[in-house]
Short mmCIF file of C-alpha atoms and ligand atoms in Angstrom, two decimals:
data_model
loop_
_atom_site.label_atom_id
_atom_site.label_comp_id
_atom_site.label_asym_id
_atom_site.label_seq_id
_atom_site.Cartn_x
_atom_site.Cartn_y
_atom_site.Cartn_z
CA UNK A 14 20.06 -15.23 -35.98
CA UNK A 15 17.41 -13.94 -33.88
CA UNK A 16 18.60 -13.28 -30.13
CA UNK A 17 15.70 -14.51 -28.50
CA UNK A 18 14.38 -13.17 -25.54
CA UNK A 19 12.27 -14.24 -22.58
CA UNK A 20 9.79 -11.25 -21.31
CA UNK A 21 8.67 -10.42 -18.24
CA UNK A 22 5.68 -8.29 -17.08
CA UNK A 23 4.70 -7.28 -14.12
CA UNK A 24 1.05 -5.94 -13.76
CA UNK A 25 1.19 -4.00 -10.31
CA UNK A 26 -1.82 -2.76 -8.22
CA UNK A 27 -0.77 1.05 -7.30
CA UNK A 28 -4.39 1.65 -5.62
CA UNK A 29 -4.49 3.82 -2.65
CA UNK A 30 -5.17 0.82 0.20
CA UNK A 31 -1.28 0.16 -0.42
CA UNK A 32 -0.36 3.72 0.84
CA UNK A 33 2.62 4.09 2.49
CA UNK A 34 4.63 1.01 3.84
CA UNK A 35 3.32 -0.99 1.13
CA UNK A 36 3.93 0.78 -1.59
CA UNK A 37 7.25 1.06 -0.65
CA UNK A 38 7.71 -2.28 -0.59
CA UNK A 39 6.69 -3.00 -3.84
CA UNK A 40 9.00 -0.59 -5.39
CA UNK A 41 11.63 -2.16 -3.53
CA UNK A 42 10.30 -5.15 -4.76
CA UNK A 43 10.94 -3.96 -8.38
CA UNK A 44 14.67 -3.26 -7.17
CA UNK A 45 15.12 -6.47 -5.67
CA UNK A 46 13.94 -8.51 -8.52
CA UNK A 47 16.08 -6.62 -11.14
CA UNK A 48 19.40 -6.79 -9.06
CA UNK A 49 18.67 -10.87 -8.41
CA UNK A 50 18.44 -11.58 -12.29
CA UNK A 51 21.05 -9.33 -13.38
CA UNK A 52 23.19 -11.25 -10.69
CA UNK A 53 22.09 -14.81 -13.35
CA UNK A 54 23.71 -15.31 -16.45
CA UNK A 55 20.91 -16.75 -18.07
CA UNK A 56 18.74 -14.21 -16.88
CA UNK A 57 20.82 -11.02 -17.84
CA UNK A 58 21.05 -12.74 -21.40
CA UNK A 59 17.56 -13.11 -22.01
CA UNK A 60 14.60 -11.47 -19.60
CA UNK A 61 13.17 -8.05 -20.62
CA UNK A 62 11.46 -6.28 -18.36
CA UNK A 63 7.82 -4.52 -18.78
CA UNK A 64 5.66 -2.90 -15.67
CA UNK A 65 2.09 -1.97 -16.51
CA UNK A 66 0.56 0.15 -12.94
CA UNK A 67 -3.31 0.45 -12.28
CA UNK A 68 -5.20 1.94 -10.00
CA UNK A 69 -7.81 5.16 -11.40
CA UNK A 70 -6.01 3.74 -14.87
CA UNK A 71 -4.12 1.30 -16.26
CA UNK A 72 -0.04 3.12 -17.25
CA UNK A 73 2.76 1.54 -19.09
CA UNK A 74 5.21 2.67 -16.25
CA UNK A 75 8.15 0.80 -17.70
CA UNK A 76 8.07 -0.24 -21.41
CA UNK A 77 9.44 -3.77 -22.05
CA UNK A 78 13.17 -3.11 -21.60
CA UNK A 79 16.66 -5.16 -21.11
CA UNK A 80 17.50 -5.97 -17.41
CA UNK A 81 20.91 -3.87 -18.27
CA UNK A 82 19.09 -1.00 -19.98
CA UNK A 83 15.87 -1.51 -17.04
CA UNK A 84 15.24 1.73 -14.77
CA UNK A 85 12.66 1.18 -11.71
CA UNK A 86 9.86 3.34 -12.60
CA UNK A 87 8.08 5.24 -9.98
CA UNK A 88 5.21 3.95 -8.78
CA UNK A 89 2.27 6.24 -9.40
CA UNK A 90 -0.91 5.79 -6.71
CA UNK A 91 -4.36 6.35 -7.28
CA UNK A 92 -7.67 5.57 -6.72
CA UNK A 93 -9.62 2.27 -7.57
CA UNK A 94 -8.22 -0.32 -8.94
CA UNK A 95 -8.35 -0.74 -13.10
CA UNK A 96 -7.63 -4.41 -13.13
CA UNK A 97 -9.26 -4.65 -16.69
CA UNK A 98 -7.24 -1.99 -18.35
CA UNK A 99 -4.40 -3.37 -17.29
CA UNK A 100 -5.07 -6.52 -18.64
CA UNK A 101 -6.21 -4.54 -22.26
CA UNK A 102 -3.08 -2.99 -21.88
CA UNK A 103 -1.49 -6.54 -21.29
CA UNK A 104 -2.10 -7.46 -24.50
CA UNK A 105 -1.43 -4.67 -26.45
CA UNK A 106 2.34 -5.28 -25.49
CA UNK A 107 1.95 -9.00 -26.22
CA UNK A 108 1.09 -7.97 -29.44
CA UNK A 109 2.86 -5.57 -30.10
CA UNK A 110 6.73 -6.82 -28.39
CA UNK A 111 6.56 -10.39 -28.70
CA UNK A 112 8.15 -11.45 -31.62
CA UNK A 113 6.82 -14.91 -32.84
CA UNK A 114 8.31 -17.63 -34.58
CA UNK A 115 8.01 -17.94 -38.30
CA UNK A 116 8.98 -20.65 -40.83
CA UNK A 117 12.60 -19.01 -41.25
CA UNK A 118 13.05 -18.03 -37.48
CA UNK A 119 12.60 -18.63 -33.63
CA UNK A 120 10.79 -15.82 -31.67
CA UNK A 121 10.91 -14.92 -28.01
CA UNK A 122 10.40 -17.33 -25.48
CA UNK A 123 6.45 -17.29 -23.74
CA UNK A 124 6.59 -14.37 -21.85
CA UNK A 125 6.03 -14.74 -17.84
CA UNK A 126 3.18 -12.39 -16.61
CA UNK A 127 2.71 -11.39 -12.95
CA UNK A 128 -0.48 -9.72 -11.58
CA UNK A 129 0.04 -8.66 -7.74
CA UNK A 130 -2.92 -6.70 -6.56
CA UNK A 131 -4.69 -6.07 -2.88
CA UNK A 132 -8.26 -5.78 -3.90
CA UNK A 133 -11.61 -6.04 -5.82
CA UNK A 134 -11.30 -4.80 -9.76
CA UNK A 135 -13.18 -1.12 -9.99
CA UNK A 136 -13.75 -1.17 -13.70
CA UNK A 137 -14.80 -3.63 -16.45
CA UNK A 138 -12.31 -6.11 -15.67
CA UNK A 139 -14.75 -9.32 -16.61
CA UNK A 140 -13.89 -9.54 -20.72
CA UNK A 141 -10.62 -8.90 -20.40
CA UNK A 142 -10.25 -11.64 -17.73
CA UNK A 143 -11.36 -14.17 -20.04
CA UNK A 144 -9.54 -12.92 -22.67
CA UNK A 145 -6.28 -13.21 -20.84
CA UNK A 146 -7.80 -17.10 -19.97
CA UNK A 147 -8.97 -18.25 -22.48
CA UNK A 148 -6.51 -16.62 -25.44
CA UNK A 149 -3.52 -15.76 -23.53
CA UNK A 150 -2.72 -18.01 -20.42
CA UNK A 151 -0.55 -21.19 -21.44
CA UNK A 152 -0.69 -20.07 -25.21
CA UNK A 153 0.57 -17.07 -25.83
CA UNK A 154 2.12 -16.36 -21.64
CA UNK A 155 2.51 -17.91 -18.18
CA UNK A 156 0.21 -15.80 -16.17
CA UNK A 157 0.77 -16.01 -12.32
CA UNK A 158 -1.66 -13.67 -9.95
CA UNK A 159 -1.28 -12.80 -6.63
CA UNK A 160 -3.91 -11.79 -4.21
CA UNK A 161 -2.44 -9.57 -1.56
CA UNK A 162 -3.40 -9.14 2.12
CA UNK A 163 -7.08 -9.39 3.37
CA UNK A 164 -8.85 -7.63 0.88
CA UNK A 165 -8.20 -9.35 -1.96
CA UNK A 166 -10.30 -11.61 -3.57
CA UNK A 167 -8.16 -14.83 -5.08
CA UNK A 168 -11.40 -15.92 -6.65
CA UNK A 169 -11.58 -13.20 -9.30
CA UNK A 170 -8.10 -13.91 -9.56
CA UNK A 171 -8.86 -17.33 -10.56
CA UNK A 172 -10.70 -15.85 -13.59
CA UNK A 173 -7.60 -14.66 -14.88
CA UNK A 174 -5.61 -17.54 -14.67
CA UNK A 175 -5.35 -21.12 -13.08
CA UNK A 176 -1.94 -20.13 -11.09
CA UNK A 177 -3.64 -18.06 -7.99
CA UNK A 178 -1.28 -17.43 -5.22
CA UNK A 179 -2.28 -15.65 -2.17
CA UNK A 180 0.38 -13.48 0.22
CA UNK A 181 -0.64 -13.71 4.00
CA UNK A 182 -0.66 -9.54 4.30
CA UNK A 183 1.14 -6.23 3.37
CA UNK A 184 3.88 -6.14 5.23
CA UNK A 185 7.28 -5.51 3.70
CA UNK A 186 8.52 -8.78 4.94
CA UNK A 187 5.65 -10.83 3.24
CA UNK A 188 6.53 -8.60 -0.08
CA UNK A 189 10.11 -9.04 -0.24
CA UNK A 190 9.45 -12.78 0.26
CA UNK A 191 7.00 -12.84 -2.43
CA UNK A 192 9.14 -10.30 -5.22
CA UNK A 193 12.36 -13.30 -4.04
CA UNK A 194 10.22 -15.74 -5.04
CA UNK A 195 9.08 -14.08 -8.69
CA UNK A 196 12.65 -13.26 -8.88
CA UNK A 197 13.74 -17.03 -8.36
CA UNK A 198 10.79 -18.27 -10.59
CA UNK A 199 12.06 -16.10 -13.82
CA UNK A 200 15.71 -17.23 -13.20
CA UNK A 201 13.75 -20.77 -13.64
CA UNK A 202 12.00 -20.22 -17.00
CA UNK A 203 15.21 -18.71 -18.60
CA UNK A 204 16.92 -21.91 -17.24
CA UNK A 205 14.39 -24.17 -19.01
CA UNK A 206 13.29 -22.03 -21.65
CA UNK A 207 12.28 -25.49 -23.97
CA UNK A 208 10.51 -26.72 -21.01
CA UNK A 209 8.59 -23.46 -19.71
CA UNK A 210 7.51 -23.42 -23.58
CA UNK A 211 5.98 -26.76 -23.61
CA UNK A 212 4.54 -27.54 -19.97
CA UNK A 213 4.33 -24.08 -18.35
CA UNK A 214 6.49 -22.97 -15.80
CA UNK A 215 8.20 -25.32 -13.18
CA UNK A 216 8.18 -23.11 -9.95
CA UNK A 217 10.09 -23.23 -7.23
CA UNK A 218 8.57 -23.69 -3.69
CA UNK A 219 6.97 -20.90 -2.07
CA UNK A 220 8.29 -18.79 0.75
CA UNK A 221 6.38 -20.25 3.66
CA UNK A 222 4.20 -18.98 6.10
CA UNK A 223 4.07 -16.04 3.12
CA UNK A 224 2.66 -17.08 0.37
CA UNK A 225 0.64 -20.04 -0.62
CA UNK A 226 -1.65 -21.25 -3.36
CA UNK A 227 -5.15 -19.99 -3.44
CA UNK A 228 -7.30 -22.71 -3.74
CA UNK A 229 -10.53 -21.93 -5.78
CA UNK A 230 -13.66 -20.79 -3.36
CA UNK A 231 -12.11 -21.21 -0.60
CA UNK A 232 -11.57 -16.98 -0.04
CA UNK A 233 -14.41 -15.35 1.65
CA UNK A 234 -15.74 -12.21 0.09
CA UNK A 235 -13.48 -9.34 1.77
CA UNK A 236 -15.78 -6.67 2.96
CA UNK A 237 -15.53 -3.58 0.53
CA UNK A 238 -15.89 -0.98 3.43
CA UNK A 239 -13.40 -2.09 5.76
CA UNK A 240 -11.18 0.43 5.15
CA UNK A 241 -12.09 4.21 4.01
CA UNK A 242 -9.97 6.78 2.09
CA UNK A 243 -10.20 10.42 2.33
CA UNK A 244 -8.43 12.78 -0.19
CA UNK A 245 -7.33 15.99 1.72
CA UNK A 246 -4.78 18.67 1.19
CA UNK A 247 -2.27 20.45 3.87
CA UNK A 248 -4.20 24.10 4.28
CA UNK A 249 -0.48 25.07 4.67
CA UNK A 250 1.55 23.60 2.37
CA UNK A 251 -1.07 22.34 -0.13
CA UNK A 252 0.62 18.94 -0.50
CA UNK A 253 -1.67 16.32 -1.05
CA UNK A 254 -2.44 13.08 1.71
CA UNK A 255 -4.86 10.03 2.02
CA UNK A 256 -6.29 9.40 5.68
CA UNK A 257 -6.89 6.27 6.40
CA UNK A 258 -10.15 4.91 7.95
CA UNK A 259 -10.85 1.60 9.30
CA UNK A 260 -14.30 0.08 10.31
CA UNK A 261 -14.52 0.02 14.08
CA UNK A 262 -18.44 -1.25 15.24
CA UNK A 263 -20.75 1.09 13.51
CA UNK A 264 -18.05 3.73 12.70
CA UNK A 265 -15.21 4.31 11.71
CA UNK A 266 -11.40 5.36 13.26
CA UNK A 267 -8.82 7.02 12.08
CA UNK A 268 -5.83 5.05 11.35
CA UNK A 269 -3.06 6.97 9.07
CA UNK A 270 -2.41 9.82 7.25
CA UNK A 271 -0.51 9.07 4.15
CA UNK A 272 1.27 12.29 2.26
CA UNK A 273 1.63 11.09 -1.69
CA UNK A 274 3.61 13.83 -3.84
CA UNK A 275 2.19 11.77 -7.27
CA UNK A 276 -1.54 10.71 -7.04
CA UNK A 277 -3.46 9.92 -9.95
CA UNK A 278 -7.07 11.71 -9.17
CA UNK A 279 -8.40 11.18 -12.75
CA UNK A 280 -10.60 12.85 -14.14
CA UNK A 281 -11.64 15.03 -11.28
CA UNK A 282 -14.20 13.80 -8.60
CA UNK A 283 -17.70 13.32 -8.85
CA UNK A 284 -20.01 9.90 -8.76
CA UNK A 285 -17.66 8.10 -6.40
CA UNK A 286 -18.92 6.33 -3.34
CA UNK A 287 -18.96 8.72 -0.43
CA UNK A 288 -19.59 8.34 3.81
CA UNK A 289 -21.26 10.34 6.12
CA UNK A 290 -19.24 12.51 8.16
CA UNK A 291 -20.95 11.77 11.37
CA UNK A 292 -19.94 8.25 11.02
CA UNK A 293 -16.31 9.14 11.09
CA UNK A 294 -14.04 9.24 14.01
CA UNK A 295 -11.63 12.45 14.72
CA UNK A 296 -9.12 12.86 11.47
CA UNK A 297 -5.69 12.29 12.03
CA UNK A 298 -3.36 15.40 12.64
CA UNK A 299 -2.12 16.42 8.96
CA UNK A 300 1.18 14.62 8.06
CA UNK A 301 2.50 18.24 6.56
CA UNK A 302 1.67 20.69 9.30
CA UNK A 303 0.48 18.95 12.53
CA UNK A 304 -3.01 20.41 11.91
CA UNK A 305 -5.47 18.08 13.78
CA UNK A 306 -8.58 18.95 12.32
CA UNK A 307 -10.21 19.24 8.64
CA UNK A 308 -12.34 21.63 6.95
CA UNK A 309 -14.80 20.89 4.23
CA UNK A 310 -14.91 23.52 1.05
CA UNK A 311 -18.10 23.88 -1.12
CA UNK A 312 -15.86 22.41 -4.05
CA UNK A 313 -16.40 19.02 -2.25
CA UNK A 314 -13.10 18.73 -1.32
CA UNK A 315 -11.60 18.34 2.08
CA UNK A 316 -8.22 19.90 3.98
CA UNK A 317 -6.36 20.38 6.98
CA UNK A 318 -7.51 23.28 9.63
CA UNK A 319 -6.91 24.06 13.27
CA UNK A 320 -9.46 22.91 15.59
CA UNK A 321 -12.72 25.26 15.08
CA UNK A 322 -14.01 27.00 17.95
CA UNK A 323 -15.28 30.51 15.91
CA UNK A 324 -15.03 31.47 12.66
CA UNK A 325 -11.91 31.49 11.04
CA UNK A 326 -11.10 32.45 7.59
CA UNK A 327 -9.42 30.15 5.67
CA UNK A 328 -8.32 29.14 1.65
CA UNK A 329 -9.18 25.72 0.29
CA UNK A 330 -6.06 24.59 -1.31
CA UNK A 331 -7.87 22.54 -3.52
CA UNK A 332 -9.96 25.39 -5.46
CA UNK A 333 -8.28 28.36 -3.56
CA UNK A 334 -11.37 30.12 -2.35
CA UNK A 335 -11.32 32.00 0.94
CA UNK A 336 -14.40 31.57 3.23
CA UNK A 337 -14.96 31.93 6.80
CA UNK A 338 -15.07 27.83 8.15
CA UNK A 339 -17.18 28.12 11.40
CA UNK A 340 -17.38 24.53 13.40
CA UNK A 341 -19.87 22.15 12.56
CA UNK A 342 -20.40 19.26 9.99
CA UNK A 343 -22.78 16.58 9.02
CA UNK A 344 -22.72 15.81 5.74
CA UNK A 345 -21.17 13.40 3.64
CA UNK A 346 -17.87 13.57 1.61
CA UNK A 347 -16.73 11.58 -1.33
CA UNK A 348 -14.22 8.65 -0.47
CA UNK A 349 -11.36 7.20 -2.64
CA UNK A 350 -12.41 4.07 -4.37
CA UNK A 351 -9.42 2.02 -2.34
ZN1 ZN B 677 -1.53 20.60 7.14
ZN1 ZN B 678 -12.33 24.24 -2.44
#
């Protein structure tokens, strides 16, 4: 006899905006969830786990695996935010892992989908929404999304699926309450696994003051240049970090510098939105070196640098050209795509 299984994805926004707290948290998230249903019988017995990442893409980071057999994959960050692949990519592995019932033979239980993200879709995310709606949600999966923090739109959300819930903020608190609450909800379904079949999932109550349902229209459109990313590089040690901009008035202020050992820059810059220098506050110093300036190379690209009084000749660890930086500025650089 078929051993029937109940599968789990989890569809996980690894765009820049969630750089460095955050993006902790949801990997811890990840850990949490796996140790609370390997701690349920019913769980461990049936749910298979599957993580799909986007941000500049859409990656299978985990395929669809036994909680026993499960490893945490590392999430990758990027820029942008590739809501539509991932939902492509979505159902590819419906089709492809979910075995379905025949005349001779059960298949797997519906499969319980979770989409967490923090902001606005950067690609052609509109088909595939409907898709998922109309062909997938209640039919062939129970799709739950999660807007996260204040730049998230629940609305396009709700074009996804009917089950919108929206997390208060970012913080690791508001996450772990939120990845307790998926874990909780899946130990659910593969306690009723007749009844999440027929009338969709019965979930338990939310963690309050943390998360809450998103009722349709009711989010205001989040402002899609509160918050700024540079891409730079340590002029030392040529490790890659995001600085972190947030609107203040007219301009904008430096708020963090982020060093991220695995980004995703895609294809290689080029056509992205960009900001003009003079509207940017002093950079932050450079998480690698302590270097509290930044230089701008003719490749575009942006690093660390000591303050510039004169001339001084320096390598772009980007493109490695030398060239004598001299101070000045005024011109406008490309920005991640959040
Ligand atoms: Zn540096
Ligand atoms: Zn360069």
């Amino acid at each position: 006899m078929y051993h029937r299984r109940l599968p789990v994805y989890l569809l996980l926004d690894c765009s820049e905006s969630l750089a460095g707290e955050p993006i902790e948290a949801v990997a811890q998230g990840v850990v949490a969830l796996l140790a609370d249903l390997r701690g349920e019988p019913m769980a461990l017995e049936t749910v298979y786990l599957g993580v799909i990442t986007f941000a500049t893409r859409a990656e299978l980071a985990a395929p669809l695996t036994e909680l026993l057999e499960f490893q945490p994959p590392k999430l990758r960050m990027g820029s942008g935010t590739a809501l539509g692949a991932a939902l492509r990519m979505l159902v590819q592995c419906l089709d492809r892992d979910v075995v379905q019932s025949s005349a001779t033979q059960k298949g797997d239980w519906k499969p319980v989908v979770l989409v967490l993200t923090d902001g606005e879709p950067t690609d052609d995310w509109e088909a595939a929404a409907d898709a998922v709606r109309t062909q997938v949600c209640g039919k062939r999966a129970n799709v739950i999304a999660v807007a996260c923090g204040p730049d998230a739109a629940a609305d396009t959300l709700g074009r996804i699926t009917q089950t919108v819930l929206r997390a208060a903020d970012l913080q690791p608190g508001t996450l772990r309450a939120l990845f307790k609450w998926v874990s909780a909800s899946v130990a659910v379904a593969s306690q009723r696994l007749e009844a999440a079949g027929a009338a969709g999932l019965g979930l338990p109550p939310l963690p309050s003051g943390a998360v809450e349902v998103a009722t349709h229209g009711q989010s205001r459109r989040p402002d899609p240049d509160r918050v700024v990313f540079l891409h730079a590089k340590c002029v030392k040690t040529r490790q890659f970090y995001l600085i972190r901009y947030e609107k203040r008035g007219r301009g904008y202020e430096a708020v963090a510098a982020h060093p991220a050992d695995d980004f995703d820059l895609g294809g290689g810059g080029g056509g992205g939105p960009t900001v003009a220098v003079d509207k940017l506050g002093p950079p932050p110093a450079c998480p690698c070196c302590g270097n509290d300036a930044v230089s701008f190379c003719g490749c575009g690209r942006l690093f660390c640098s000591p303050p510039l009084t004169r001339p001084v000749r320096l390598t772009c660890p980007w493109c490695g050209k030398g060239a004598d930086y001299a101070p000045g500025g005024g011109f406008d650089v490309g920005r991640g795509r959040g």
